Amino acid sequence: MNIEINDFINDTSHSTIVDLLVDFNRKKTNNIHLEYSNKPLEIILRTLENEIIGGIYGKSIWNTMEIKTFIIKEEYRNKGFGNRLMEEVENEARKRKCDYISLDTFSFQAPEFYKKLGFQQVGVETDFPKSYNKYYFRKQICYPIDPQLAPTDKV
């Protein structure tokens, strides 16, 4: 046996390791609805001049929309763009039949923003990076009630 330690990513080795993990995970989760599993998500916010000023990257996996990257340029913050992008994430999560949206953020980023949007903090990693915290959030997706199935007040 040999153990290699590198300060770079070998694409061939990385691909093999990912394939091993995906195969293992599929064996353990074959009972989970996978129609939209590992489907990427890209939402880009542009100015009328086509300048990219923000966006979101993530994927739907195991009935959860997982946000990995979300940014709005500083000069465009607090103008509703973040809310609008998160509405799009939630709409796409519904289309993909997700039950949750999950993400993480640092204490110097936007934990209060996510709380205002109804996200619940489900974990914290303290002192990461040094003197800050990393928060983990999750929001349950609510689906509209079918009016045909909704209870009525009629007796």
N, CA, C and O atoms as a DFTB+ gen file, in Angstrom:
620 C
 N C O
     1  1       0.840      -1.190       0.000
     2  2       0.000       0.000       0.000
     3  2       0.876       1.240       0.000
     4  3       1.932       1.279       0.631
     5  1       0.412       2.256      -0.725
     6  2       1.069       3.565      -0.754
     7  2       0.047       4.633      -0.424
     8  3      -1.114       4.519      -0.820
     9  1       0.448       5.653       0.282
    10  2      -0.380       6.818       0.537
    11  2       0.306       8.004      -0.111
    12  3       1.474       8.281       0.163
    13  1      -0.429       8.713      -0.981
    14  2       0.105       9.907      -1.639
    15  2      -0.497      11.145      -0.985
    16  3      -1.689      11.177      -0.680
    17  1       0.314      12.141      -0.777
    18  2      -0.157      13.433      -0.280
    19  2       0.343      14.484      -1.256
    20  3       1.542      14.588      -1.516
    21  1      -0.596      15.268      -1.797
    22  2      -0.245      16.278      -2.789
    23  2      -0.834      17.621      -2.394
    24  3      -1.794      17.684      -1.626
    25  1      -0.261      18.691      -2.916
    26  2      -0.835      20.021      -2.718
    27  2      -1.490      20.502      -4.018
    28  3      -1.566      21.701      -4.287
    29  1      -1.957      19.540      -4.813
    30  2      -2.702      19.796      -6.037
    31  2      -3.701      18.656      -6.204
    32  3      -3.584      17.622      -5.545
    33  1      -4.676      18.842      -7.078
    34  2      -5.672      17.817      -7.330
    35  2      -5.331      17.109      -8.634
    36  3      -5.265      17.740      -9.689
    37  1      -5.117      15.815      -8.561
    38  2      -4.908      14.988      -9.744
    39  2      -6.286      14.620     -10.285
    40  3      -7.047      13.922      -9.615
    41  1      -6.612      15.081     -11.482
    42  2      -7.955      14.894     -12.030
    43  2      -8.355      13.422     -12.135
    44  3      -9.505      13.077     -11.865
    45  1      -7.437      12.568     -12.515
    46  2      -7.745      11.137     -12.645
    47  2      -8.046      10.527     -11.283
    48  3      -9.029       9.802     -11.133
    49  1      -7.220      10.811     -10.302
    50  2      -7.454      10.300      -8.950
    51  2      -8.760      10.849      -8.388
    52  3      -9.546      10.108      -7.798
    53  1      -8.990      12.137      -8.569
    54  2     -10.210      12.770      -8.067
    55  2     -11.443      12.107      -8.679
    56  3     -12.396      11.791      -7.966
    57  1     -11.429      11.900      -9.972
    58  2     -12.559      11.268     -10.652
    59  2     -12.817       9.865     -10.108
    60  3     -13.968       9.477      -9.908
    61  1     -11.766       9.116      -9.872
    62  2     -11.906       7.763      -9.322
    63  2     -12.514       7.804      -7.928
    64  3     -13.417       7.023      -7.626
    65  1     -12.040       8.690      -7.087
    66  2     -12.559       8.808      -5.718
    67  2     -14.024       9.218      -5.730
    68  3     -14.826       8.661      -4.980
    69  1     -14.384      10.181      -6.570
    70  2     -15.778      10.617      -6.671
    71  2     -16.652       9.459      -7.150
    72  3     -17.736       9.238      -6.611
    73  1     -16.190       8.721      -8.157
    74  2     -16.962       7.570      -8.657
    75  2     -17.172       6.523      -7.564
    76  3     -18.256       5.947      -7.463
    77  1     -16.152       6.271      -6.749
    78  2     -16.285       5.315      -5.645
    79  2     -17.341       5.779      -4.646
    80  3     -18.162       4.987      -4.183
    81  1     -17.311       7.064      -4.322
    82  2     -18.275       7.610      -3.363
    83  2     -19.697       7.590      -3.929
    84  3     -20.641       7.217      -3.233
    85  1     -19.844       7.990      -5.184
    86  2     -21.169       7.987      -5.814
    87  2     -21.737       6.578      -5.841
    88  3     -22.916       6.381      -5.545
    89  1     -20.920       5.600      -6.189
    90  2     -21.370       4.205      -6.225
    91  2     -21.811       3.743      -4.831
    92  3     -22.859       3.113      -4.690
    93  1     -21.023       4.050      -3.813
    94  2     -21.367       3.695      -2.437
    95  2     -22.693       4.349      -2.026
    96  3     -23.580       3.692      -1.481
    97  1     -22.808       5.657      -2.300
    98  2     -24.016       6.392      -1.914
    99  2     -25.255       5.851      -2.614
   100  3     -26.318       5.756      -2.002
   101  1     -25.131       5.498      -3.884
   102  2     -26.282       4.952      -4.621
   103  2     -26.754       3.639      -4.002
   104  3     -27.957       3.395      -3.908
   105  1     -25.829       2.808      -3.587
   106  2     -26.193       1.535      -2.963
   107  2     -26.954       1.761      -1.662
   108  3     -27.876       1.010      -1.346
   109  1     -26.580       2.782      -0.911
   110  2     -27.195       3.044       0.390
   111  2     -28.492       3.839       0.293
   112  3     -29.301       3.821       1.220
   113  1     -28.695       4.536      -0.824
   114  2     -29.848       5.437      -0.930
   115  2     -30.759       5.074      -2.100
   116  3     -31.471       5.933      -2.619
   117  1     -30.741       3.835      -2.510
   118  2     -31.524       3.451      -3.686
   119  2     -33.025       3.571      -3.474
   120  3     -33.779       3.488      -4.443
   121  1     -33.482       3.761      -2.251
   122  2     -34.912       3.922      -1.970
   123  2     -35.372       5.379      -2.016
   124  3     -36.560       5.654      -1.848
   125  1     -34.451       6.312      -2.242
   126  2     -34.799       7.738      -2.274
   127  2     -35.091       8.138      -3.716
   128  3     -34.378       7.743      -4.639
   129  1     -36.151       8.928      -3.897
   130  2     -36.533       9.430      -5.214
   131  2     -35.353      10.216      -5.795
   132  3     -34.914      11.199      -5.198
   133  1     -34.843       9.797      -6.939
   134  2     -33.629      10.398      -7.487
   135  2     -33.831      11.086      -8.831
   136  3     -32.859      11.308      -9.554
   137  1     -35.070      11.429      -9.186
   138  2     -35.322      12.035     -10.490
   139  2     -34.460      13.282     -10.721
   140  3     -33.978      13.510     -11.831
   141  1     -34.270      14.073      -9.686
   142  2     -33.521      15.318      -9.824
   143  2     -32.216      15.309      -9.027
   144  3     -31.648      16.370      -8.770
   145  1     -31.738      14.143      -8.636
   146  2     -30.547      14.075      -7.805
   147  2     -29.301      14.444      -8.601
   148  3     -29.083      13.967      -9.715
   149  1     -28.496      15.303      -7.996
   150  2     -27.258      15.795      -8.593
   151  2     -27.488      16.626      -9.848
   152  3     -26.615      16.711     -10.711
   153  1     -28.663      17.236      -9.948
   154  2     -28.932      18.142     -11.065
   155  2     -28.438      19.527     -10.669
   156  3     -28.888      20.075      -9.663
   157  1     -27.518      20.103     -11.446
   158  2     -26.949      21.399     -11.088
   159  2     -27.969      22.533     -11.174
   160  3     -28.986      22.435     -11.861
   161  1     -27.663      23.601     -10.459
   162  2     -28.468      24.817     -10.478
   163  2     -27.536      26.005     -10.677
   164  3     -26.522      26.136      -9.991
   165  1     -27.889      26.860     -11.617
   166  2     -27.174      28.113     -11.837
   167  2     -28.213      29.204     -12.019
   168  3     -29.074      29.114     -12.894
   169  1     -28.130      30.229     -11.196
   170  2     -29.001      31.398     -11.317
   171  2     -28.072      32.609     -11.360
   172  3     -27.311      32.851     -10.423
   173  1     -28.142      33.364     -12.452
   174  2     -27.241      34.502     -12.653
   175  2     -28.052      35.787     -12.695
   176  3     -29.085      35.856     -13.360
   177  1     -27.582      36.801     -11.983
   178  2     -28.190      38.129     -11.970
   179  2     -27.300      39.068     -12.780
   180  3     -26.112      39.218     -12.496
   181  1     -27.894      39.696     -13.793
   182  2     -27.149      40.605     -14.674
   183  2     -27.819      41.979     -14.720
   184  3     -29.029      42.106     -14.535
   185  1     -27.015      42.986     -14.967
   186  2     -27.549      44.328     -15.216
   187  2     -28.093      44.366     -16.638
   188  3     -27.911      43.418     -17.403
   189  1     -28.756      45.453     -16.988
   190  2     -29.243      45.628     -18.363
   191  2     -28.083      45.680     -19.358
   192  3     -28.257      45.424     -20.549
   193  1     -26.893      46.018     -18.846
   194  2     -25.695      46.058     -19.693
   195  2     -25.008      44.696     -19.754
   196  3     -23.920      44.572     -20.317
   197  1     -25.641      43.674     -19.175
   198  2     -25.169      42.286     -19.204
   199  2     -24.004      42.007     -18.246
   200  3     -23.350      40.970     -18.359
   201  1     -23.740      42.920     -17.305
   202  2     -22.705      42.681     -16.304
   203  2     -23.243      41.724     -15.236
   204  3     -24.344      41.916     -14.721
   205  1     -22.472      40.714     -14.914
   206  2     -22.872      39.801     -13.841
   207  2     -22.636      40.496     -12.508
   208  3     -21.526      40.934     -12.205
   209  1     -23.718      40.590     -11.708
   210  2     -23.605      41.257     -10.408
   211  2     -23.938      40.319      -9.250
   212  3     -23.907      40.718      -8.086
   213  1     -24.252      39.081      -9.580
   214  2     -24.538      38.120      -8.527
   215  2     -25.013      36.807      -9.096
   216  3     -25.245      36.661     -10.296
   217  1     -25.150      35.856      -8.193
   218  2     -25.655      34.575      -8.643
   219  2     -25.596      33.514      -7.574
   220  3     -25.065      33.711      -6.481
   221  1     -26.168      32.376      -7.936
   222  2     -26.242      31.227      -7.044
   223  2     -25.851      29.979      -7.816
   224  3     -26.262      29.782      -8.960
   225  1     -25.054      29.145      -7.174
   226  2     -24.741      27.817      -7.693
   227  2     -25.098      26.790      -6.635
   228  3     -24.890      27.003      -5.441
   229  1     -25.630      25.694      -7.087
   230  2     -25.977      24.616      -6.183
   231  2     -26.395      23.400      -6.967
   232  3     -26.061      23.250      -8.142
   233  1     -27.134      22.526      -6.298
   234  2     -27.646      21.327      -6.959
   235  2     -28.767      20.753      -6.112
   236  3     -28.856      20.986      -4.906
   237  1     -29.614      19.998      -6.784
   238  2     -30.625      19.246      -6.050
   239  2     -30.070      17.849      -5.836
   240  3     -29.587      17.205      -6.768
   241  1     -30.146      17.396      -4.601
   242  2     -29.629      16.077      -4.261
   243  2     -30.478      15.494      -3.139
   244  3     -30.690      16.137      -2.111
   245  1     -30.960      14.277      -3.344
   246  2     -31.748      13.564      -2.344
   247  2     -32.876      14.421      -1.776
   248  3     -33.045      14.515      -0.560
   249  1     -33.634      15.036      -2.658
   250  2     -34.804      15.839      -2.293
   251  2     -34.460      17.108      -1.500
   252  3     -35.309      17.660      -0.801
   253  1     -33.228      17.553      -1.617
   254  2     -32.808      18.815      -1.008
   255  2     -32.119      19.672      -2.057
   256  3     -31.296      19.180      -2.829
   257  1     -32.461      20.970      -2.083
   258  2     -31.744      21.920      -2.930
   259  2     -30.592      22.449      -2.090
   260  3     -30.807      23.126      -1.084
   261  1     -29.398      22.145      -2.496
   262  2     -28.202      22.508      -1.742
   263  2     -27.527      23.704      -2.415
   264  3     -27.051      23.602      -3.546
   265  1     -27.488      24.831      -1.714
   266  2     -26.817      26.027      -2.233
   267  2     -25.364      25.977      -1.803
   268  3     -25.064      25.867      -0.614
   269  1     -24.465      26.059      -2.767
   270  2     -23.032      26.009      -2.470
   271  2     -22.375      27.388      -2.577
   272  3     -21.431      27.679      -1.841
   273  1     -22.864      28.239      -3.485
   274  2     -22.263      29.555      -3.699
   275  2     -23.369      30.568      -3.949
   276  3     -24.258      30.337      -4.769
   277  1     -23.314      31.697      -3.236
   278  2     -24.312      32.757      -3.406
   279  2     -23.633      34.081      -3.102
   280  3     -23.065      34.266      -2.026
   281  1     -23.696      35.002      -4.057
   282  2     -23.079      36.319      -3.868
   283  2     -23.851      37.377      -4.650
   284  3     -24.347      37.126      -5.749
   285  1     -23.940      38.557      -4.059
   286  2     -24.419      39.768      -4.729
   287  2     -23.317      40.799      -4.533
   288  3     -22.845      40.990      -3.412
   289  1     -22.898      41.465      -5.606
   290  2     -21.871      42.505      -5.463
   291  2     -22.313      43.508      -4.413
   292  3     -23.493      43.847      -4.317
   293  1     -21.361      43.977      -3.633
   294  2     -21.683      44.826      -2.483
   295  2     -22.547      46.027      -2.831
   296  3     -23.475      46.347      -2.088
   297  1     -22.269      46.694      -3.933
   298  2     -23.035      47.902      -4.261
   299  2     -24.484      47.606      -4.671
   300  3     -25.287      48.529      -4.808
   301  1     -24.820      46.338      -4.867
   302  2     -26.191      45.964      -5.237
   303  2     -26.946      45.290      -4.084
   304  3     -28.087      44.860      -4.258
   305  1     -26.327      45.201      -2.935
   306  2     -26.979      44.579      -1.784
   307  2     -28.020      45.505      -1.161
   308  3     -27.988      46.718      -1.367
   309  1     -28.944      44.920      -0.396
   310  2     -30.022      45.646       0.290
   311  2     -30.956      46.362      -0.680
   312  3     -31.526      47.404      -0.355
   313  1     -31.106      45.788      -1.882
   314  2     -32.024      46.349      -2.886
   315  2     -33.041      45.300      -3.337
   316  3     -33.765      45.503      -4.311
   317  1     -33.087      44.169      -2.610
   318  2     -34.076      43.140      -2.929
   319  2     -33.601      42.063      -3.881
   320  3     -34.325      41.098      -4.124
   321  1     -32.398      42.204      -4.428
   322  2     -31.913      41.212      -5.394
   323  2     -31.676      39.852      -4.742
   324  3     -31.976      38.817      -5.337
   325  1     -31.143      39.852      -3.531
   326  2     -30.916      38.588      -2.828
   327  2     -32.219      37.856      -2.565
   328  3     -32.307      36.642      -2.755
   329  1     -33.240      38.602      -2.122
   330  2     -34.559      38.004      -1.905
   331  2     -35.095      37.400      -3.193
   332  3     -35.629      36.291      -3.196
   333  1     -34.948      38.136      -4.284
   334  2     -35.461      37.664      -5.579
   335  2     -34.756      36.378      -6.015
   336  3     -35.401      35.444      -6.490
   337  1     -33.443      36.333      -5.855
   338  2     -32.712      35.119      -6.230
   339  2     -33.136      33.937      -5.360
   340  3     -33.283      32.819      -5.853
   341  1     -33.329      34.187      -4.072
   342  2     -33.750      33.095      -3.183
   343  2     -35.177      32.633      -3.513
   344  3     -35.494      31.455      -3.349
   345  1     -36.031      33.540      -3.973
   346  2     -37.359      33.128      -4.439
   347  2     -37.227      32.182      -5.625
   348  3     -37.963      31.201      -5.729
   349  1     -36.291      32.476      -6.513
   350  2     -36.069      31.608      -7.671
   351  2     -35.545      30.242      -7.239
   352  3     -35.927      29.219      -7.807
   353  1     -34.675      30.226      -6.238
   354  2     -34.180      28.950      -5.712
   355  2     -35.347      28.132      -5.176
   356  3     -35.464      26.941      -5.462
   357  1     -36.207      28.777      -4.401
   358  2     -37.336      28.065      -3.814
   359  2     -38.293      27.555      -4.894
   360  3     -38.803      26.439      -4.793
   361  1     -38.538      28.369      -5.926
   362  2     -39.389      27.927      -7.031
   363  2     -38.797      26.721      -7.740
   364  3     -39.504      25.765      -8.060
   365  1     -37.501      26.774      -7.981
   366  2     -36.835      25.647      -8.651
   367  2     -36.826      24.415      -7.762
   368  3     -36.972      23.296      -8.253
   369  1     -36.657      24.607      -6.465
   370  2     -36.697      23.481      -5.526
   371  2     -38.058      22.792      -5.584
   372  3     -38.135      21.564      -5.553
   373  1     -39.119      23.570      -5.667
   374  2     -40.466      22.981      -5.783
   375  2     -40.597      22.184      -7.080
   376  3     -41.121      21.070      -7.079
   377  1     -40.120      22.759      -8.186
   378  2     -40.195      22.056      -9.475
   379  2     -39.471      20.713      -9.414
   380  3     -39.874      19.742     -10.054
   381  1     -38.391      20.682      -8.629
   382  2     -37.593      19.459      -8.522
   383  2     -38.052      18.554      -7.385
   384  3     -37.396      17.564      -7.059
   385  1     -39.185      18.906      -6.788
   386  2     -39.799      18.103      -5.720
   387  2     -38.906      17.983      -4.486
   388  3     -38.894      16.947      -3.820
   389  1     -38.163      19.040      -4.188
   390  2     -37.307      19.059      -3.002
   391  2     -38.154      19.336      -1.760
   392  3     -39.165      20.035      -1.827
   393  1     -37.735      18.789      -0.652
   394  2     -38.379      19.037       0.634
   395  2     -37.686      20.154       1.410
   396  3     -38.300      20.784       2.271
   397  1     -36.416      20.402       1.111
   398  2     -35.612      21.372       1.863
   399  2     -34.687      22.150       0.941
   400  3     -34.393      21.734      -0.179
   401  1     -34.235      23.302       1.451
   402  2     -33.107      24.040       0.895
   403  2     -32.073      24.081       2.000
   404  3     -32.405      24.404       3.141
   405  1     -30.829      23.763       1.686
   406  2     -29.776      23.820       2.694
   407  2     -28.618      24.672       2.192
   408  3     -28.399      24.801       0.987
   409  1     -27.878      25.254       3.143
   410  2     -26.729      26.089       2.810
   411  2     -25.887      26.305       4.051
   412  3     -26.303      25.993       5.166
   413  1     -24.707      26.838       3.843
   414  2     -23.901      27.285       4.979
   415  2     -23.403      28.695       4.694
   416  3     -23.299      29.111       3.540
   417  1     -23.099      29.417       5.759
   418  2     -22.634      30.795       5.641
   419  2     -21.762      31.115       6.854
   420  3     -21.899      30.499       7.911
   421  1     -20.891      32.057       6.691
   422  2     -20.027      32.474       7.798
   423  2     -20.657      33.638       8.552
   424  3     -21.525      34.335       8.025
   425  1     -20.214      33.842       9.786
   426  2     -20.762      34.922      10.608
   427  2     -20.512      36.293       9.997
   428  3     -21.258      37.226      10.291
   429  1     -19.495      36.451       9.160
   430  2     -19.223      37.733       8.524
   431  2     -19.950      37.864       7.181
   432  3     -19.791      38.864       6.480
   433  1     -20.747      36.851       6.828
   434  2     -21.518      36.914       5.587
   435  2     -22.975      37.282       5.900
   436  3     -23.251      38.441       6.209
   437  1     -23.908      36.333       5.829
   438  2     -25.308      36.735       5.885
   439  2     -26.226      35.830       6.705
   440  3     -27.314      35.497       6.234
   441  1     -25.831      35.416       7.915
   442  2     -26.739      34.539       8.658
   443  2     -28.096      35.171       8.957
   444  3     -29.111      34.473       8.938
   445  1     -28.137      36.455       9.227
   446  2     -29.413      37.121       9.543
   447  2     -30.324      37.184       8.316
   448  3     -31.545      37.095       8.445
   449  1     -29.745      37.334       7.148
   450  2     -30.514      37.334       5.896
   451  2     -31.291      36.032       5.759
   452  3     -32.479      36.044       5.439
   453  1     -30.625      34.915       5.999
   454  2     -31.280      33.614       5.846
   455  2     -32.356      33.395       6.908
   456  3     -33.398      32.804       6.624
   457  1     -32.109      33.866       8.120
   458  2     -33.122      33.744       9.181
   459  2     -34.392      34.505       8.791
   460  3     -35.500      34.023       9.025
   461  1     -34.232      35.697       8.195
   462  2     -35.390      36.487       7.768
   463  2     -36.186      35.773       6.678
   464  3     -37.384      36.011       6.521
   465  1     -35.521      34.903       5.932
   466  2     -36.188      34.161       4.859
   467  2     -36.807      32.850       5.348
   468  3     -37.341      32.070       4.559
   469  1     -36.727      32.623       6.660
   470  2     -37.354      31.429       7.218
   471  2     -36.445      30.229       7.362
   472  3     -36.920      29.127       7.638
   473  1     -35.160      30.414       7.182
   474  2     -34.215      29.317       7.380
   475  2     -33.990      29.096       8.872
   476  3     -33.963      30.047       9.653
   477  1     -33.831      27.850       9.254
   478  2     -33.533      27.478      10.637
   479  2     -32.060      27.082      10.733
   480  3     -31.558      26.325       9.902
   481  1     -31.384      27.591      11.737
   482  2     -29.999      27.185      11.960
   483  2     -29.997      25.756      12.494
   484  3     -30.648      25.458      13.496
   485  1     -29.261      24.876      11.817
   486  2     -29.223      23.474      12.237
   487  2     -27.846      23.058      12.752
   488  3     -27.658      21.922      13.189
   489  1     -26.889      23.977      12.698
   490  2     -25.565      23.652      13.213
   491  2     -24.656      24.858      13.178
   492  3     -24.929      25.852      12.505
   493  1     -23.568      24.747      13.918
   494  2     -22.563      25.808      13.926
   495  2     -21.194      25.178      14.143
   496  3     -21.034      24.247      14.933
   497  1     -20.236      25.696      13.437
   498  2     -18.839      25.309      13.619
   499  2     -18.123      26.552      14.135
   500  3     -17.941      27.520      13.397
   501  1     -17.724      26.527      15.390
   502  2     -17.147      27.720      16.013
   503  2     -15.673      27.872      15.651
   504  3     -14.968      26.905      15.362
   505  1     -15.242      29.128      15.679
   506  2     -13.838      29.469      15.445
   507  2     -13.347      29.001      14.074
   508  3     -12.210      28.554      13.919
   509  1     -14.249      29.119      13.075
   510  2     -13.886      28.757      11.709
   511  2     -14.494      29.752      10.753
   512  3     -15.716      29.776      10.608
   513  1     -13.684      30.596      10.077
   514  2     -12.249      30.722      10.319
   515  2     -11.991      31.376      11.677
   516  3     -12.918      31.833      12.345
   517  1     -10.761      31.411      12.059
   518  2     -10.363      31.895      13.378
   519  2     -11.136      33.152      13.773
   520  3     -11.136      34.144      13.044
   521  1     -11.777      33.103      14.904
   522  2     -12.567      34.176      15.530
   523  2     -13.922      34.423      14.856
   524  3     -14.607      35.390      15.188
   525  1     -14.308      33.572      13.929
   526  2     -15.623      33.641      13.291
   527  2     -16.324      32.299      13.447
   528  3     -15.753      31.352      13.987
   529  1     -17.562      32.222      12.972
   530  2     -18.320      30.974      12.999
   531  2     -18.842      30.646      11.618
   532  3     -19.057      31.530      10.789
   533  1     -19.042      29.359      11.384
   534  2     -19.684      28.877      10.166
   535  2     -21.024      28.283      10.580
   536  3     -21.079      27.387      11.422
   537  1     -22.113      28.790       9.979
   538  2     -23.461      28.362      10.327
   539  2     -24.041      27.495       9.212
   540  3     -23.777      27.711       8.029
   541  1     -24.828      26.521       9.617
   542  2     -25.517      25.636       8.688
   543  2     -27.013      25.888       8.823
   544  3     -27.558      25.887       9.926
   545  1     -27.666      26.102       7.687
   546  2     -29.084      26.434       7.680
   547  2     -29.868      25.482       6.789
   548  3     -29.337      24.893       5.848
   549  1     -31.157      25.351       7.122
   550  2     -32.066      24.543       6.318
   551  2     -33.458      25.162       6.386
   552  3     -33.880      25.667       7.426
   553  1     -34.149      25.115       5.274
   554  2     -35.518      25.625       5.209
   555  2     -36.396      24.545       4.602
   556  3     -36.061      23.957       3.574
   557  1     -37.517      24.293       5.247
   558  2     -38.468      23.332       4.698
   559  2     -39.292      24.023       3.621
   560  3     -39.763      25.146       3.803
   561  1     -39.457      23.337       2.504
   562  2     -40.237      23.875       1.390
   563  2     -41.719      23.657       1.673
   564  3     -42.136      22.558       2.038
   565  1     -42.501      24.704       1.503
   566  2     -43.950      24.599       1.648
   567  2     -44.556      24.548       0.252
   568  3     -44.194      25.327      -0.630
   569  1     -45.467      23.632       0.076
   570  2     -46.141      23.492      -1.208
   571  2     -47.548      24.046      -1.095
   572  3     -48.202      23.870      -0.067
   573  1     -48.028      24.721      -2.146
   574  2     -49.400      25.246      -2.109
   575  2     -50.406      24.106      -1.938
   576  3     -50.229      23.014      -2.478
   577  1     -51.449      24.384      -1.186
   578  2     -52.488      23.381      -0.978
   579  2     -53.408      23.383      -2.188
   580  3     -53.823      24.442      -2.660
   581  1     -53.721      22.209      -2.683
   582  2     -54.672      22.054      -3.777
   583  2     -56.042      22.496      -3.265
   584  3     -56.536      21.930      -2.290
   585  1     -56.669      23.495      -3.897
   586  2     -57.975      23.978      -3.412
   587  2     -59.021      22.867      -3.353
   588  3     -59.941      22.931      -2.538
   589  1     -58.893      21.860      -4.200
   590  2     -59.831      20.731      -4.199
   591  2     -59.704      19.916      -2.906
   592  3     -60.667      19.287      -2.465
   593  1     -58.500      19.932      -2.299
   594  2     -58.258      19.120      -1.100
   595  2     -58.322      19.934       0.187
   596  3     -58.314      19.363       1.278
   597  1     -58.384      21.249       0.076
   598  2     -58.368      22.115       1.263
   599  2     -59.662      21.960       2.057
   600  3     -60.735      21.812       1.472
   601  1     -59.564      21.992       3.395
   602  2     -60.781      21.913       4.214
   603  2     -61.645      23.155       4.008
   604  3     -61.133      24.233       3.705
   605  1     -62.931      22.999       4.171
   606  2     -63.835      24.146       4.035
   607  2     -64.569      24.353       5.348
   608  3     -64.577      23.488       6.224
   609  1     -65.187      25.529       5.462
   610  2     -65.977      25.845       6.667
   611  2     -67.431      25.371       6.530
   612  3     -68.221      25.479       7.469
   613  1     -67.767      24.850       5.358
   614  2     -69.152      24.438       5.116
   615  2     -69.479      23.184       5.914
   616  3     -68.665      22.269       6.035
   617  1     -70.709      23.168       6.462
   618  2     -71.167      22.015       7.253
   619  2     -72.221      21.263       6.491
   620  3     -72.738      20.258       6.980
